[in-house]
Short mmCIF file of C-alpha atoms and ligand atoms in Angstrom, two decimals:
data_model
loop_
_atom_site.label_atom_id
_atom_site.label_comp_id
_atom_site.label_asym_id
_atom_site.label_seq_id
_atom_site.Cartn_x
_atom_site.Cartn_y
_atom_site.Cartn_z
CA MET A 30 -6.53 -27.62 -33.78
CA THR A 31 -4.28 -27.16 -30.74
CA ASP A 32 -3.10 -23.71 -29.60
CA SER A 33 0.67 -23.61 -30.18
CA ARG A 34 1.17 -20.32 -28.33
CA PRO A 35 3.14 -20.61 -25.05
CA VAL A 36 1.08 -20.96 -21.88
CA MET A 37 0.56 -17.56 -20.24
CA ASP A 38 2.44 -16.74 -17.04
CA ARG A 39 0.07 -16.74 -14.10
CA TYR A 40 -0.21 -14.14 -11.35
CA ALA A 41 -2.82 -13.59 -8.66
CA VAL A 42 -3.81 -11.65 -5.58
CA MET A 43 -4.58 -13.72 -2.49
CA GLY A 44 -6.57 -12.41 0.46
CA ASN A 45 -10.02 -12.36 2.00
CA PRO A 46 -12.15 -10.72 0.79
CA VAL A 47 -10.79 -10.33 -2.76
CA ALA A 48 -13.90 -10.46 -4.93
CA HIS A 49 -13.93 -6.66 -5.33
CA SER A 50 -10.15 -6.29 -5.67
CA LYS A 51 -9.08 -3.83 -8.38
CA SER A 52 -5.75 -5.66 -8.85
CA PRO A 53 -6.86 -7.98 -11.70
CA ARG A 54 -8.08 -4.96 -13.68
CA ILE A 55 -4.94 -2.92 -12.93
CA HIS A 56 -2.56 -5.73 -13.91
CA SER A 57 -4.44 -6.62 -17.07
CA LEU A 58 -4.29 -2.93 -18.11
CA PHE A 59 -0.53 -2.91 -17.37
CA ALA A 60 -0.08 -6.13 -19.38
CA ARG A 61 -1.97 -4.75 -22.37
CA GLN A 62 -0.07 -1.46 -22.27
CA THR A 63 3.36 -3.16 -22.11
CA ALA A 64 2.46 -6.07 -24.44
CA GLN A 65 3.19 -8.67 -21.76
CA ARG A 66 1.33 -11.96 -22.06
CA LEU A 67 0.06 -12.83 -18.61
CA GLN A 68 -3.01 -13.84 -16.70
CA TYR A 69 -3.96 -12.31 -13.31
CA GLU A 70 -6.74 -13.53 -11.05
CA ALA A 71 -8.11 -13.00 -7.52
CA ILE A 72 -8.02 -16.03 -5.21
CA ARG A 73 -9.82 -16.03 -1.88
CA VAL A 74 -7.59 -17.52 0.83
CA GLY A 75 -8.43 -17.52 4.52
CA SER A 76 -5.98 -16.95 7.38
CA GLY A 77 -3.81 -19.99 8.09
CA ASN A 78 -4.19 -21.39 4.55
CA LEU A 79 -1.63 -19.33 2.68
CA ALA A 80 1.21 -21.88 2.55
CA ALA A 81 -1.02 -24.51 0.92
CA ALA A 82 -2.52 -21.97 -1.46
CA ILE A 83 0.95 -20.82 -2.60
CA ASP A 84 2.03 -24.44 -3.17
CA ASP A 85 -1.07 -25.10 -5.29
CA PHE A 86 -0.53 -21.93 -7.28
CA LEU A 87 3.13 -22.78 -7.86
CA SER A 88 2.24 -26.30 -9.06
CA ALA A 89 -0.16 -24.72 -11.54
CA GLY A 90 2.69 -22.63 -13.00
CA GLY A 91 2.20 -19.47 -10.89
CA LYS A 92 4.99 -16.89 -11.22
CA GLY A 93 4.06 -14.21 -8.72
CA LEU A 94 1.53 -13.13 -6.12
CA ASN A 95 0.13 -10.07 -4.48
CA ILE A 96 -0.90 -10.61 -0.90
CA THR A 97 -3.59 -8.52 0.73
CA VAL A 98 -5.55 -8.31 3.98
CA PRO A 99 -5.47 -10.38 6.21
CA LEU A 100 -2.46 -12.36 4.93
CA LYS A 101 0.38 -9.83 4.75
CA GLU A 102 1.98 -10.85 8.05
CA GLU A 103 1.45 -14.56 7.34
CA ALA A 104 3.21 -14.12 3.98
CA TRP A 105 6.08 -12.39 5.76
CA ALA A 106 6.48 -15.32 8.14
CA LEU A 107 6.45 -17.86 5.28
CA ALA A 108 8.96 -16.10 3.02
CA GLN A 109 12.44 -17.56 2.67
CA SER A 110 14.00 -14.28 1.56
CA ARG A 111 12.79 -10.71 1.98
CA SER A 112 13.82 -7.28 0.78
CA GLY A 113 15.13 -4.95 3.49
CA ARG A 114 11.97 -2.84 3.35
CA ALA A 115 9.74 -5.94 3.69
CA GLU A 116 11.92 -7.23 6.52
CA ARG A 117 11.40 -4.05 8.54
CA ALA A 118 7.74 -3.61 7.57
CA GLY A 119 6.90 -7.05 9.03
CA ALA A 120 4.41 -7.50 6.20
CA VAL A 121 4.67 -8.37 2.51
CA ASN A 122 2.37 -7.61 -0.41
CA THR A 123 4.40 -9.15 -3.26
CA LEU A 124 5.95 -12.58 -3.80
CA VAL A 125 8.17 -13.53 -6.70
CA LEU A 126 7.89 -17.31 -7.03
CA ASP A 127 10.46 -19.56 -8.60
CA GLN A 128 9.82 -23.18 -9.42
CA SER A 129 12.53 -24.39 -7.01
CA GLY A 130 10.29 -23.12 -4.21
CA ASN A 131 12.35 -20.08 -3.21
CA HIS A 132 9.95 -17.19 -2.74
CA PHE A 133 11.30 -13.66 -2.65
CA ALA A 134 9.06 -11.36 -0.64
CA ASP A 135 8.81 -7.60 -0.94
CA ASN A 136 6.56 -4.82 0.28
CA THR A 137 5.77 -2.24 -2.39
CA ASP A 138 3.05 -0.39 -0.42
CA GLY A 139 5.33 2.30 0.98
CA ALA A 140 7.05 2.93 -2.34
CA GLY A 141 3.58 3.20 -3.91
CA LEU A 142 2.47 5.81 -1.37
CA ALA A 143 5.70 7.81 -1.72
CA ARG A 144 5.50 7.77 -5.50
CA ASP A 145 1.85 8.83 -5.49
CA LEU A 146 2.53 11.72 -3.13
CA LEU A 147 5.75 12.94 -4.73
CA HIS A 148 5.29 12.12 -8.38
CA ASN A 149 1.54 12.25 -9.00
CA HIS A 150 0.59 15.01 -6.55
CA GLY A 151 3.83 17.02 -6.50
CA CYS A 152 4.03 16.94 -2.70
CA THR A 153 7.39 17.46 -0.99
CA LEU A 154 8.06 15.84 2.36
CA GLN A 155 11.50 17.19 3.13
CA GLN A 156 11.49 19.21 6.37
CA LYS A 157 7.71 18.76 6.66
CA ARG A 158 5.76 17.69 9.74
CA LEU A 159 3.99 14.40 9.05
CA LEU A 160 1.27 12.68 11.06
CA LEU A 161 0.66 9.00 10.38
CA VAL A 162 -2.56 7.79 12.00
CA GLY A 163 -2.71 4.07 12.83
CA ALA A 164 -0.19 1.46 13.92
CA GLY A 165 -1.31 -1.74 12.19
CA GLY A 166 0.24 -3.47 9.18
CA ALA A 167 -0.85 -0.72 6.79
CA ALA A 168 0.95 1.97 8.80
CA ARG A 169 4.02 -0.16 9.37
CA GLY A 170 4.53 -0.72 5.65
CA VAL A 171 4.87 2.99 4.84
CA ILE A 172 7.02 4.36 7.68
CA GLU A 173 10.45 3.67 6.19
CA PRO A 174 9.77 5.23 2.74
CA LEU A 175 8.24 8.30 4.43
CA LEU A 176 11.27 8.77 6.69
CA LEU A 177 13.63 8.35 3.73
CA GLU A 178 12.13 11.60 2.37
CA GLN A 179 13.62 13.38 5.41
CA PRO A 180 10.62 15.06 7.01
CA SER A 181 11.48 17.18 10.07
CA LEU A 182 9.17 14.95 12.16
CA LEU A 183 6.98 11.88 11.76
CA VAL A 184 4.42 11.44 14.54
CA ILE A 185 2.66 8.07 14.62
CA ALA A 186 -0.63 8.45 16.51
CA ASN A 187 -2.84 5.49 17.30
CA ARG A 188 -6.02 4.75 19.27
CA THR A 189 -3.90 2.27 21.27
CA ALA A 190 -0.94 4.51 22.07
CA GLU A 191 1.51 1.73 23.03
CA LYS A 192 1.48 0.29 19.51
CA ALA A 193 2.45 3.68 18.06
CA VAL A 194 5.21 4.13 20.62
CA GLU A 195 6.60 0.69 19.75
CA LEU A 196 6.53 1.44 15.99
CA ALA A 197 8.28 4.79 16.49
CA ARG A 198 10.99 2.99 18.47
CA LEU A 199 11.45 0.39 15.71
CA PHE A 200 12.02 3.01 13.01
CA CYS A 201 13.88 5.69 15.02
CA ASP A 202 17.15 5.01 13.14
CA PHE A 203 15.55 6.33 9.95
CA GLY A 204 14.63 9.79 11.22
CA HIS A 205 12.88 11.83 13.93
CA THR A 206 9.89 9.68 14.91
CA GLU A 207 7.50 9.91 17.84
CA GLY A 208 4.64 7.60 18.83
CA CYS A 209 1.58 8.59 20.89
CA GLY A 210 -2.18 8.32 21.35
CA LEU A 211 -4.69 10.26 19.22
CA ASP A 212 -5.36 12.86 21.96
CA ASP A 213 -1.67 13.52 22.46
CA VAL A 214 -1.36 15.54 19.24
CA ALA A 215 -3.79 18.20 20.55
CA GLY A 216 -2.34 21.67 19.96
CA GLN A 217 -0.03 20.47 17.16
CA SER A 218 -0.57 20.93 13.43
CA PHE A 219 0.85 18.98 10.49
CA ASP A 220 1.70 19.54 6.84
CA LEU A 221 0.55 16.06 5.85
CA ILE A 222 -1.84 13.73 7.70
CA ILE A 223 -2.03 10.15 6.45
CA ASN A 224 -4.85 7.90 7.58
CA ALA A 225 -3.56 4.32 7.79
CA THR A 226 -6.29 3.07 10.12
CA ALA A 227 -9.03 0.62 9.21
CA ALA A 228 -11.64 3.17 10.40
CA SER A 229 -12.72 4.19 6.87
CA LEU A 230 -13.79 0.60 6.19
CA ALA A 231 -16.52 1.13 8.77
CA GLY A 232 -17.25 4.70 7.63
CA GLN A 233 -15.58 6.02 10.79
CA VAL A 234 -12.89 8.65 11.39
CA PRO A 235 -10.13 8.35 14.01
CA ALA A 236 -10.88 10.70 16.92
CA LEU A 237 -8.15 13.27 16.20
CA PRO A 238 -8.14 16.74 17.76
CA ASN A 239 -9.19 19.52 15.36
CA SER A 240 -5.87 21.36 15.74
CA VAL A 241 -4.01 18.86 13.52
CA VAL A 242 -5.60 20.16 10.29
CA THR A 243 -4.97 23.70 9.06
CA THR A 244 -5.79 25.27 5.71
CA ASP A 245 -2.23 24.37 4.63
CA SER A 246 -2.53 20.68 5.57
CA TRP A 247 -2.73 17.89 3.05
CA CYS A 248 -4.80 14.88 4.09
CA TYR A 249 -4.36 11.45 2.52
CA ASP A 250 -6.52 8.41 3.17
CA MET A 251 -4.78 5.16 2.24
CA MET A 252 -8.26 3.74 1.66
CA TYR A 253 -9.96 4.09 -1.66
CA ALA A 254 -13.68 4.01 -2.44
CA ASP A 255 -15.90 5.18 -5.27
CA LYS A 256 -16.90 8.21 -3.21
CA PRO A 257 -14.83 10.31 -0.76
CA THR A 258 -14.06 8.43 2.44
CA ALA A 259 -15.25 9.57 5.87
CA PHE A 260 -11.70 10.78 6.61
CA MET A 261 -11.66 12.88 3.41
CA ASP A 262 -15.01 14.45 4.35
CA TRP A 263 -13.66 15.17 7.83
CA ALA A 264 -10.56 16.83 6.35
CA ARG A 265 -12.57 18.86 3.84
CA GLN A 266 -14.92 20.14 6.57
CA ARG A 267 -11.84 21.44 8.42
CA GLY A 268 -10.59 23.30 5.35
CA ALA A 269 -7.61 21.08 4.44
CA ALA A 270 -5.64 22.25 1.39
CA ALA A 271 -5.92 18.82 -0.26
CA CYS A 272 -7.97 15.67 0.47
CA LEU A 273 -6.60 12.65 -1.39
CA ASP A 274 -7.61 9.01 -1.49
CA GLY A 275 -5.43 5.91 -1.82
CA MET A 276 -6.22 5.09 -5.44
CA GLY A 277 -2.90 6.40 -6.69
CA MET A 278 -1.10 4.39 -4.03
CA LEU A 279 -2.99 1.26 -5.10
CA VAL A 280 -1.94 1.68 -8.73
CA GLU A 281 1.64 2.66 -7.88
CA GLN A 282 2.22 -0.31 -5.55
CA ALA A 283 0.84 -2.54 -8.32
CA ALA A 284 3.27 -0.98 -10.81
CA GLU A 285 6.16 -1.74 -8.43
CA SER A 286 5.03 -5.36 -8.18
CA PHE A 287 4.64 -5.59 -11.95
CA TYR A 288 8.20 -4.29 -12.35
CA LEU A 289 9.51 -6.91 -9.92
CA TRP A 290 7.84 -9.70 -11.89
CA ARG A 291 8.33 -8.51 -15.49
CA ASN A 292 11.23 -6.04 -15.32
CA VAL A 293 9.05 -3.55 -17.21
CA ARG A 294 7.69 -0.35 -15.64
CA PRO A 295 4.14 0.47 -16.75
CA ASP A 296 2.83 4.02 -17.17
CA THR A 297 0.41 4.42 -14.27
CA ARG A 298 -1.45 7.55 -15.42
CA PRO A 299 -3.76 6.00 -18.03
CA VAL A 300 -4.54 3.18 -15.61
CA MET A 301 -5.55 5.64 -12.89
CA GLN A 302 -7.73 7.46 -15.41
CA ALA A 303 -9.38 4.19 -16.43
CA LEU A 304 -10.15 3.33 -12.79
CA ARG A 305 -11.61 6.78 -12.10
CA ASN A 306 -13.78 6.63 -15.22
CA PRO A 307 -14.90 3.01 -15.53
CA GLY A 308 -17.47 3.77 -18.24
P1 LIG B 10 -4.10 -3.14 8.99
O1 LIG B 10 -3.16 -4.30 8.82
O2 LIG B 10 -5.04 -2.91 7.84
O3 LIG B 10 -3.37 -1.90 9.39
P2 LIG B 10 -4.82 -3.75 11.71
O4 LIG B 10 -3.49 -4.32 11.99
O5 LIG B 10 -6.05 -4.43 12.25
O6 LIG B 10 -5.09 -3.58 10.16
O7 LIG B 10 -4.79 -2.24 12.24
C1 LIG B 10 -5.90 -1.43 12.15
C2 LIG B 10 -5.51 -0.02 12.59
O8 LIG B 10 -6.65 0.81 12.48
C3 LIG B 10 -5.05 0.06 14.03
O9 LIG B 10 -4.11 1.11 14.14
C4 LIG B 10 -6.37 0.41 14.76
O10 LIG B 10 -6.18 1.02 16.01
P3 LIG B 10 -5.90 0.09 17.33
O11 LIG B 10 -4.47 -0.35 17.23
O12 LIG B 10 -6.16 0.97 18.49
O13 LIG B 10 -6.87 -1.06 17.22
C5 LIG B 10 -6.94 1.38 13.77
N1 LIG B 10 -8.40 1.56 13.85
C6 LIG B 10 -9.38 0.73 13.43
N2 LIG B 10 -10.59 1.27 13.62
C7 LIG B 10 -10.39 2.51 14.17
C8 LIG B 10 -11.23 3.56 14.58
N3 LIG B 10 -12.56 3.47 14.48
N4 LIG B 10 -10.67 4.68 15.09
C9 LIG B 10 -9.32 4.77 15.20
N5 LIG B 10 -8.46 3.81 14.83
C10 LIG B 10 -8.99 2.69 14.31
#
């Protein structure tokens, strides 16, 4: 007997590595919760191969993609149309594919971070002093949404100071932004410190001066692991008021992508609970 049900819409995350990506689990939980019939897989794609991989996926009926490390900039360059926030971020994490070959590109990372901070953790950013550590693609994607919350100051500090200075210049129209090296924030303290470096991947912590953390500071690592990251341990040892990981951001950016594809907004809380308690 043949299955007469319509073929399921296909979605995927492309990147390298992707084997341990949580996105297939998150999107299948969203789909079940919202009664959407779709299939979501992880596809390993190396640098330089994204255009061909997208074409193949489209020919196989693909409707949308998440793009992860190291392909976010490559996806930006390939996209025919981009949202304003993706345009300025210089990196995309979501593609909406249509069969005519027009791909709309967006970046939902920053919105995911802002929503996690404001909505899930009840943090306010207005008139606060923010420190964003790192100046790669991950940092770049979150600057605009942070500045839209009208902090009194956003300092971007990076191991290679010039990259932070350049990023601060690019986003200065959105609010008071300064770029500098890690040492240059000595003597200053911040209400919120966000780690957007790749250091946690190697179990390392950016070499920040101790002054930046006080007992009122919130510390947020955009990385997520099954145990606290090195940055979270560092923050806790210095008495930070809160030490948060990037799991909420991961689920919230996925919800934004899901909404772009399906026009349905999933409830993220039960999905976060399921990821925290896999058993
Ligand atoms: P991504 O796109 O994930 O942001 P990236 O563009 O390679 O990746 O950027 C990695 C960021 O992490 C950079 O800001 C990098 O600092 P440099 O610009 O000086 O290279 C930062 N980074 C990586 N390892 C680090 C470490 N051990 N200490 C401090 N910063 C680190």
